[in-house]
Short mmCIF file of C-alpha atoms in Angstrom, two decimals:
data_model
loop_
_atom_site.label_atom_id
_atom_site.label_comp_id
_atom_site.label_asym_id
_atom_site.label_seq_id
_atom_site.Cartn_x
_atom_site.Cartn_y
_atom_site.Cartn_z
CA LEU J 29 0.10 -0.03 -0.06
CA CYS J 30 2.93 2.48 0.69
CA SER J 31 4.00 2.36 -2.89
CA TRP J 32 0.58 3.36 -4.04
CA PHE J 33 0.42 6.29 -1.75
CA HIS J 34 2.42 8.64 -3.76
CA CYS J 35 -0.81 9.69 -5.40
CA PRO J 36 -3.50 8.68 -2.99
CA VAL J 37 -6.40 10.19 -4.79
CA SER J 38 -5.54 8.45 -8.01
CA THR J 39 -5.21 5.13 -6.09
CA LEU J 40 -8.62 5.76 -4.49
CA ALA J 41 -10.16 6.39 -7.85
CA LEU J 42 -8.53 3.25 -9.32
CA CYS J 43 -9.71 1.15 -6.31
CA LEU J 44 -13.23 2.31 -6.67
CA TRP J 45 -13.24 1.88 -10.43
CA LEU J 46 -12.06 -1.68 -10.00
CA HIS J 47 -14.58 -2.36 -7.16
CA TRP J 48 -11.75 -2.94 -4.62
CA PHE J 49 -13.85 -1.30 -1.90
CA GLU J 50 -11.87 -2.69 1.14
CA LEU J 51 -8.64 -1.30 -0.17
CA ALA J 52 -10.52 2.05 -1.03
CA ALA J 53 -11.82 2.27 2.44
CA GLU J 54 -8.24 1.69 3.78
CA VAL J 55 -6.97 4.46 1.43
CA ALA J 56 -9.67 6.91 2.53
CA ALA J 57 -8.99 6.14 6.25
CA ARG J 58 -5.24 6.88 5.62
CA LEU J 59 -6.04 10.04 3.86
CA ALA J 60 -7.98 11.24 6.92
CA GLY J 61 -4.59 11.13 8.79
CA MET J 62 -2.72 13.16 6.27
CA GLU J 63 -2.39 16.87 6.17
CA LEU J 64 -4.96 18.25 3.57
CA THR J 65 -2.88 20.66 1.55
CA PRO J 66 -4.68 22.84 -1.02
CA GLU J 67 -3.38 20.48 -3.83
CA LEU J 68 -4.84 17.43 -2.19
CA GLN J 69 -8.07 19.13 -1.48
CA GLN J 70 -8.26 20.16 -5.20
CA GLN J 71 -7.55 16.51 -6.14
CA LEU J 72 -10.43 15.28 -3.75
CA ARG J 73 -12.83 17.70 -5.32
CA GLY J 74 -11.88 16.39 -8.71
CA LEU J 75 -12.44 12.89 -7.65
CA VAL J 76 -15.91 13.87 -6.19
CA GLU J 77 -16.64 15.28 -9.59
CA LEU J 78 -15.50 12.14 -11.30
CA LEU J 79 -17.48 9.95 -9.24
CA GLU J 80 -20.53 11.80 -10.69
CA SER J 81 -19.53 11.09 -14.24
CA PRO J 82 -20.84 8.11 -16.33
CA ILE J 83 -17.57 6.12 -15.88
CA PHE J 84 -18.46 5.59 -12.21
CA VAL J 85 -22.21 4.68 -12.72
CA ARG J 86 -21.45 1.01 -11.46
CA VAL J 87 -20.00 2.34 -8.19
CA ARG J 88 -23.01 4.68 -7.80
CA LEU J 89 -25.42 1.82 -8.33
CA ASP J 90 -23.46 -0.19 -5.89
CA LEU J 91 -24.28 2.51 -3.34
CA LEU J 92 -27.86 1.43 -3.40
CA LYS J 93 -26.70 -2.05 -2.11
CA THR J 94 -24.69 -0.85 0.99
CA ARG J 95 -25.52 -3.76 3.05
CA GLY J 96 -23.46 -5.97 0.90
CA ARG J 97 -20.71 -3.42 0.46
CA PRO J 98 -20.03 -1.73 3.82
CA ALA J 99 -16.46 -0.78 2.58
CA LEU J 100 -17.86 1.14 -0.15
CA LEU J 101 -20.11 3.20 2.27
CA ARG J 102 -17.01 3.74 4.65
CA THR J 103 -15.14 5.04 1.56
CA ILE J 104 -17.76 7.52 0.56
CA LEU J 105 -18.37 8.63 4.11
CA GLY J 106 -14.51 9.22 4.59
CA LEU J 107 -14.59 11.27 1.24
CA VAL J 108 -17.41 13.41 2.53
CA ALA J 109 -15.73 13.98 5.83
CA LEU J 110 -12.48 15.10 4.04
CA GLN J 111 -14.33 17.69 1.99
CA PRO J 112 -14.00 21.33 3.34
CA GLN J 113 -17.11 22.33 5.29
CA GLU J 114 -18.79 25.44 3.95
CA ALA J 115 -20.41 27.99 6.34
CA THR J 116 -24.18 28.02 6.10
CA LEU J 117 -26.05 31.27 6.59
#
């Protein structure tokens, strides 16, 4: 896993695309322990936008079956937690 961590956001995208949800959950957990630099935050925003694209439709459909894929749910919740929180009025 350490050799894949030079670009953790790309690793996370690859894991999700290949349906390696356990590994994706581990990468997301390790991302939570890293310092969130502006570059890393920008890459995470790009990943969230990519998850909304047609290439990840299978992953989004798998979110409907979270009982059978708890690692996918942990990964997505980890991504949500890593997103900067905007102040609400």
